[in-house]
Amino acid sequence: MPTRQPTYDRDATEVIGVGNDGNIPGGAPKTHKKRNRKKIILIVVLVPVILVGIGLIGAGLYLHNVESNVQRVDAFTEVPEASRPQKDAAAKDATNFLLLGSDTRDPENEGGSRSDTIIVLHLNGKQDAAQLISIPRDSWVSIPKSQDGKHGGVDSKINAAYAWGGVPLMVQTVEDYTNVRIDHVALIDFAGFKEVVDALGGITVDVETSFTSTHSLSATHTRHFDKGVQKMDGAEALDYARERYAFKDGDFARIRHQQQVIKAILDKASSSGTLSSPSRINSFLNATTDTVSVDKGLNMLSMATQLRHLRSNNLNFYTSPSKGTGRVGDQSVVLPDTAKAKALFEAVRKDDTATIQKLGVEK
């Protein structure tokens, strides 16, 4: 019988059974503090956005700045090659990113151990469109054994994988669940998100329904949003993308709002004049490079070339199919629709854009 794993409470401020330093008592040795701060919570596609902006102006100086300042993570060395899915021949020119991040300024986050959002970004072989598929953090899936053999080997919420084995175990878990080979990983500490949006001069978002956030960055810890199109600064955008308690569908609403913010950032970053001036792009890069990490094999110049034509109108956002929420023991979980998810990710594996659009659950 597997060793008992720490349990996760949907509304807890941290992983139960995991210390505030992100380590499991009696488990693996402590990891570096910087690694602990990069737990999986909020995520946005800032690395592609940065590279799109760089591609627009084609400035080698800025590319060098990004290459030298962005932190690198070892995402794949500990992933057993024998367990990894292979690419379909039809998808040899496509690229799959796993997008992860952290939110060290989340008022509910006391140590960086909460996990929230996971996104698989599929860039098609023609490199002119991308599909972003959010996997809800509470999805009940099989977690493989961690490399040290002390954790995993059980079914749990997908966000447990990072706490038990860092980026490599998360990669292995997502690959096992989707049967899609991950080519690159990007992580962002969402604490820098406010500065990123402010560096762009704010973003415009169409708020789907009026609500009040009770976990705001404001002095009163509350912020009200009215239904309709709104211009948001960094603090407002972060509050909008973070809130889930104000909605009946909780994390599903938050996923929708995160996707809205992603599109808004990309629209603003690629709009005429936004990143055409040295002062504006310097502010943008300075706000992002300290908070972004990518895998060791990601070549920034290559990605800038690949992503230079990407805009929000050729991005499609989906959520991995589920049967809704339920309970496993004392835990509130998202129950994956395994048949539909298998068909969707099989289309991703084969770079079949038409089928992805047909099967994807838009949120």
Coordinates of C-alpha atoms in Angstrom, one line a residue:
M1 CA 0.0 0.0 0.0
P2 CA 1.4 3.4 -0.9
T3 CA 2.6 5.7 1.9
R4 CA -0.1 8.1 3.0
Q5 CA 0.1 11.3 1.0
P6 CA -0.7 14.8 2.3
T7 CA -4.3 15.8 1.6
Y8 CA -5.5 18.9 -0.1
D9 CA -8.4 21.1 1.0
R10 CA -10.0 23.1 -1.8
D11 CA -10.2 26.2 0.3
A12 CA -7.1 25.8 2.5
T13 CA -4.3 28.3 2.4
E14 CA -1.7 25.7 2.0
V15 CA -1.2 22.0 1.4
I16 CA -2.3 20.1 4.5
G17 CA 0.6 17.9 5.6
V18 CA 3.2 20.2 3.8
G19 CA 5.1 22.7 5.8
N20 CA 5.2 26.4 4.9
D21 CA 8.5 25.8 3.2
G22 CA 6.8 23.5 0.7
N23 CA 8.5 20.4 2.1
I24 CA 6.7 17.2 3.2
P25 CA 7.6 16.2 6.8
G26 CA 9.7 13.1 6.7
G27 CA 9.9 13.3 2.9
A28 CA 12.4 14.6 0.5
P29 CA 15.1 17.0 1.6
K30 CA 14.3 20.7 1.4
T31 CA 14.6 22.3 -2.0
H32 CA 16.0 25.7 -2.7
K33 CA 13.8 28.5 -1.5
K34 CA 13.5 30.0 -4.9
R35 CA 12.1 26.7 -6.2
N36 CA 9.7 26.6 -3.3
R37 CA 8.4 30.1 -4.2
K38 CA 7.5 28.8 -7.7
K39 CA 4.6 26.7 -6.7
I40 CA 1.8 26.3 -9.2
I41 CA -0.9 28.9 -8.6
L42 CA -1.8 31.5 -11.2
I43 CA -0.6 31.3 -14.8
V44 CA -0.6 33.6 -17.8
V45 CA 1.2 33.3 -21.1
L46 CA 3.8 36.0 -20.4
V47 CA 6.7 34.2 -22.0
P48 CA 5.0 34.0 -25.4
V49 CA 3.7 37.6 -24.9
I50 CA 7.2 38.8 -24.2
L51 CA 8.6 37.0 -27.3
V52 CA 5.8 38.3 -29.5
G53 CA 6.7 41.8 -28.5
I54 CA 10.3 41.1 -29.1
G55 CA 9.5 39.6 -32.5
L56 CA 7.6 42.7 -33.5
I57 CA 10.6 44.9 -33.1
G58 CA 13.3 42.4 -33.9
A59 CA 15.8 43.8 -31.5
G60 CA 18.8 41.6 -30.7
L61 CA 19.6 43.7 -27.6
Y62 CA 16.3 42.8 -26.0
L63 CA 16.6 39.2 -26.9
H64 CA 20.0 39.1 -25.2
N65 CA 18.5 40.8 -22.1
V66 CA 15.8 38.2 -21.9
E67 CA 18.2 35.3 -22.4
S68 CA 20.5 36.5 -19.6
N69 CA 17.9 37.5 -17.1
V70 CA 15.2 34.7 -17.3
Q71 CA 15.8 32.0 -14.8
R72 CA 16.1 28.4 -16.0
V73 CA 14.7 25.2 -14.5
D74 CA 15.6 21.6 -15.1
A75 CA 12.2 20.3 -16.2
F76 CA 12.9 17.1 -18.0
T77 CA 16.1 15.3 -16.6
E78 CA 14.1 13.5 -13.9
V79 CA 11.3 12.5 -16.2
P80 CA 11.8 8.8 -17.2
E81 CA 12.1 8.8 -21.0
A82 CA 10.5 5.4 -21.2
S83 CA 7.3 6.8 -19.7
R84 CA 7.0 9.7 -22.0
P85 CA 4.6 9.8 -25.0
Q86 CA 6.2 10.2 -28.4
K87 CA 5.1 12.8 -30.9
D88 CA 2.9 11.8 -33.8
A89 CA 4.5 12.1 -37.2
A90 CA 1.8 14.6 -38.2
A91 CA 2.8 16.9 -35.3
K92 CA 6.5 16.9 -35.8
D93 CA 6.5 20.7 -36.4
A94 CA 4.1 21.5 -33.6
T95 CA 5.2 22.7 -30.1
N96 CA 3.6 22.0 -26.8
F97 CA 4.2 24.2 -23.7
L98 CA 3.3 23.4 -20.1
L99 CA 2.6 26.8 -18.5
L100 CA 2.8 27.0 -14.7
G101 CA 3.3 29.8 -12.2
S102 CA 3.2 31.1 -8.6
D103 CA 1.5 33.9 -6.8
T104 CA 3.7 34.9 -3.8
R105 CA 1.5 37.9 -3.1
D106 CA -1.8 36.0 -2.9
P107 CA -3.3 37.0 0.5
E108 CA -4.3 33.3 0.9
N109 CA -0.8 32.0 0.1
E110 CA 1.3 31.5 3.2
G111 CA 4.4 29.9 1.8
G112 CA 3.8 29.3 -1.8
S113 CA 2.4 25.8 -1.6
R114 CA -1.1 26.2 -3.0
S115 CA -1.6 25.1 -6.6
D116 CA -4.2 26.6 -8.9
T117 CA -3.9 26.5 -12.7
I118 CA -2.2 24.4 -15.3
I119 CA -2.3 25.2 -19.0
V120 CA -1.2 23.1 -22.0
L121 CA -0.4 25.5 -24.9
H122 CA -0.3 23.9 -28.3
L123 CA 1.4 25.9 -31.1
N124 CA 0.4 24.3 -34.4
G125 CA 2.9 23.1 -37.0
K126 CA 2.2 26.1 -39.2
Q127 CA 3.0 28.3 -36.2
D128 CA 0.1 30.6 -37.0
A129 CA -2.4 29.5 -34.3
A130 CA -2.3 28.2 -30.8
Q131 CA -4.8 26.4 -28.5
L132 CA -4.6 26.9 -24.7
I133 CA -6.2 24.1 -22.7
S134 CA -6.7 24.8 -18.9
I135 CA -6.6 21.7 -16.6
P136 CA -8.5 22.6 -13.4
R137 CA -6.2 22.3 -10.4
D138 CA -8.6 20.0 -8.6
S139 CA -8.8 17.4 -11.4
W140 CA -8.7 14.0 -9.9
V141 CA -5.9 12.1 -11.8
S142 CA -3.2 9.5 -11.3
I143 CA 0.0 10.9 -10.0
P144 CA 3.1 8.9 -10.9
K145 CA 5.8 8.0 -8.4
S146 CA 8.2 10.8 -7.7
Q147 CA 11.8 10.0 -8.6
D148 CA 12.8 9.4 -4.9
G149 CA 9.9 6.9 -4.7
K150 CA 8.5 8.5 -1.5
H151 CA 5.5 10.2 -3.0
G152 CA 2.9 9.8 -5.7
G153 CA 1.8 6.4 -7.0
V154 CA -1.8 7.4 -6.0
D155 CA -4.8 9.2 -7.4
S156 CA -5.0 12.8 -6.2
K157 CA -5.7 16.3 -7.3
I158 CA -3.4 17.2 -10.2
N159 CA -1.9 20.1 -8.2
A160 CA -0.4 17.6 -5.8
A161 CA 2.3 16.7 -8.4
Y162 CA 4.3 19.8 -7.9
A163 CA 4.3 19.6 -4.1
W164 CA 5.5 16.0 -4.3
G165 CA 8.0 16.2 -7.1
G166 CA 8.4 19.7 -8.5
V167 CA 8.4 20.5 -12.2
P168 CA 9.5 17.1 -13.4
L169 CA 6.7 15.2 -11.6
M170 CA 4.2 17.8 -12.9
V171 CA 5.5 17.3 -16.5
Q172 CA 5.2 13.5 -16.0
T173 CA 1.7 13.8 -14.6
V174 CA 0.4 16.0 -17.4
E175 CA 2.0 13.8 -20.0
D176 CA 0.4 10.7 -18.5
Y177 CA -3.0 12.4 -18.3
T178 CA -2.9 13.9 -21.8
N179 CA -0.6 11.5 -23.7
V180 CA 0.8 14.7 -25.2
R181 CA 4.6 15.2 -25.1
I182 CA 5.6 18.5 -23.5
D183 CA 8.4 20.3 -25.4
H184 CA 8.9 23.3 -23.1
V185 CA 7.9 24.5 -19.7
A186 CA 7.3 28.2 -18.6
L187 CA 6.7 29.3 -15.0
I188 CA 5.8 32.8 -13.7
D189 CA 5.7 34.2 -10.3
F190 CA 2.5 36.1 -10.5
A191 CA 3.7 38.6 -7.9
G192 CA 5.2 40.4 -10.9
F193 CA 1.9 40.4 -12.8
K194 CA 0.8 43.8 -11.6
E195 CA 3.9 45.5 -12.8
V196 CA 3.6 43.7 -16.2
V197 CA 0.1 45.1 -16.8
D198 CA 1.2 48.6 -15.6
A199 CA 4.2 48.5 -17.9
L200 CA 1.8 48.0 -20.8
G201 CA -0.3 51.0 -19.6
G202 CA -3.2 48.8 -18.5
I203 CA -5.5 46.4 -20.3
T204 CA -9.1 46.4 -21.4
V205 CA -11.4 43.5 -20.2
D206 CA -15.1 42.8 -20.8
V207 CA -16.3 41.8 -17.3
E208 CA -19.0 39.1 -17.8
T209 CA -20.9 39.9 -14.6
S210 CA -20.8 42.3 -11.7
F211 CA -19.1 41.0 -8.6
T212 CA -17.0 42.1 -5.5
S213 CA -13.6 40.5 -4.8
T214 CA -12.9 40.0 -1.1
H215 CA -9.3 39.0 -1.7
S216 CA -8.1 42.3 -3.3
L217 CA -4.8 44.0 -3.3
S218 CA -6.5 47.2 -2.2
A219 CA -6.2 48.6 1.3
T220 CA -9.8 47.5 2.1
H221 CA -9.1 44.0 0.6
T222 CA -12.3 44.4 -1.5
R223 CA -12.8 45.6 -5.0
H224 CA -16.0 45.8 -7.0
F225 CA -16.3 45.1 -10.7
D226 CA -19.2 46.2 -12.8
K227 CA -20.4 44.2 -15.8
G228 CA -19.1 45.6 -19.1
V229 CA -15.9 46.8 -20.7
Q230 CA -13.4 48.2 -18.2
K231 CA -9.9 49.6 -18.4
M232 CA -7.8 47.8 -15.7
D233 CA -4.5 48.6 -14.2
G234 CA -2.2 45.9 -12.8
A235 CA -3.8 45.6 -9.4
E236 CA -7.3 45.5 -10.8
A237 CA -6.4 42.9 -13.4
L238 CA -4.7 40.7 -10.8
D239 CA -7.8 40.9 -8.5
Y240 CA -10.0 40.1 -11.5
A241 CA -7.9 37.1 -12.5
R242 CA -7.5 35.8 -9.0
E243 CA -11.1 35.8 -7.6
R244 CA -13.1 32.6 -7.4
Y245 CA -15.2 32.8 -4.2
A246 CA -17.6 35.3 -5.7
F247 CA -18.8 32.8 -8.3
K248 CA -21.0 29.7 -8.1
D249 CA -18.7 27.9 -10.5
G250 CA -15.5 29.0 -8.6
D251 CA -12.4 27.9 -10.4
F252 CA -14.1 27.6 -13.7
A253 CA -15.0 31.3 -13.6
R254 CA -11.5 32.1 -12.6
I255 CA -10.2 30.1 -15.6
R256 CA -12.4 32.1 -17.9
H257 CA -11.2 35.4 -16.4
Q258 CA -7.5 34.3 -16.6
Q259 CA -8.1 33.5 -20.3
Q260 CA -9.6 37.0 -20.8
V261 CA -6.6 38.6 -19.2
I262 CA -4.2 36.6 -21.3
K263 CA -5.9 37.7 -24.5
A264 CA -6.0 41.3 -23.2
I265 CA -2.3 41.3 -22.5
L266 CA -1.5 39.9 -25.8
D267 CA -3.7 42.4 -27.6
K268 CA -2.1 45.3 -25.8
A269 CA 1.5 44.0 -26.2
S270 CA 1.0 43.5 -30.0
S271 CA -1.0 46.7 -30.6
S272 CA 0.6 49.4 -32.7
G273 CA 3.1 51.4 -30.8
T274 CA 2.8 49.6 -27.5
L275 CA 6.1 47.9 -27.7
S276 CA 7.7 50.0 -30.5
S277 CA 9.5 52.4 -28.2
P278 CA 12.7 51.4 -26.3
S279 CA 11.4 52.9 -23.0
R280 CA 8.1 51.0 -23.1
I281 CA 9.7 47.6 -24.0
N282 CA 12.4 48.2 -21.4
S283 CA 9.7 48.7 -18.7
F284 CA 7.9 45.6 -19.9
L285 CA 11.0 43.4 -19.9
N286 CA 12.2 44.7 -16.5
A287 CA 8.7 43.8 -15.1
T288 CA 8.7 40.3 -16.4
T289 CA 12.2 38.8 -16.7
D290 CA 12.7 38.6 -12.9
T291 CA 9.5 36.6 -12.5
V292 CA 9.7 34.3 -15.5
S293 CA 11.4 30.9 -15.6
V294 CA 11.7 28.6 -18.5
D295 CA 13.2 25.2 -19.1
K296 CA 16.9 24.9 -20.0
G297 CA 16.3 23.9 -23.5
L298 CA 14.1 26.8 -24.6
N299 CA 15.9 29.0 -27.2
M300 CA 14.5 32.5 -26.9
L301 CA 15.5 33.6 -30.4
S302 CA 13.9 30.5 -31.9
M303 CA 10.7 31.1 -30.0
A304 CA 10.6 34.8 -30.9
T305 CA 10.7 33.7 -34.6
Q306 CA 8.0 31.1 -34.1
L307 CA 5.6 33.3 -32.2
R308 CA 6.0 36.6 -34.0
H309 CA 2.7 36.2 -35.9
L310 CA 0.7 35.0 -32.9
R311 CA -2.2 37.4 -31.9
S312 CA -5.2 36.9 -29.7
N313 CA -7.5 36.4 -32.8
N314 CA -5.6 33.1 -33.5
L315 CA -5.6 31.9 -29.9
N316 CA -8.4 29.6 -28.8
F317 CA -9.0 28.9 -25.1
Y318 CA -10.5 25.7 -23.8
T319 CA -10.9 23.8 -20.5
S320 CA -10.2 20.1 -20.3
P321 CA -13.6 18.3 -20.3
S322 CA -15.0 17.3 -16.9
K323 CA -18.2 15.8 -15.4
G324 CA -18.3 18.7 -12.9
T325 CA -17.3 18.6 -9.2
G326 CA -17.8 15.9 -6.7
R327 CA -16.2 14.5 -3.6
V328 CA -13.6 11.8 -3.0
G329 CA -13.4 11.1 0.7
D330 CA -13.4 14.5 2.4
Q331 CA -12.0 16.3 -0.7
S332 CA -13.9 18.5 -3.2
V333 CA -12.6 17.6 -6.6
V334 CA -13.1 18.1 -10.3
L335 CA -14.1 14.8 -12.0
P336 CA -12.5 14.5 -15.5
D337 CA -14.5 13.3 -18.4
T338 CA -11.8 10.9 -19.4
A339 CA -13.4 9.8 -22.7
K340 CA -13.8 13.4 -23.9
A341 CA -10.5 14.5 -22.6
K342 CA -8.7 11.6 -24.3
A343 CA -10.3 12.5 -27.6
L344 CA -9.4 16.2 -27.2
F345 CA -5.8 15.5 -26.3
E346 CA -5.4 12.9 -29.0
A347 CA -6.3 15.7 -31.5
V348 CA -3.6 17.9 -29.8
R349 CA -1.1 15.0 -30.1
K350 CA -1.9 14.8 -33.9
D351 CA -1.9 18.6 -34.4
D352 CA -5.5 18.3 -35.6
T353 CA -6.7 21.9 -35.1
A354 CA -10.2 21.3 -36.5
T355 CA -10.9 18.5 -34.1
I356 CA -9.5 20.4 -31.2
Q357 CA -11.9 23.3 -32.0
K358 CA -14.7 20.8 -32.3
L359 CA -14.1 18.9 -29.1
G360 CA -12.7 21.7 -26.9
V361 CA -14.9 22.9 -24.0
E362 CA -14.8 26.7 -24.2
K363 CA -15.1 28.5 -20.9

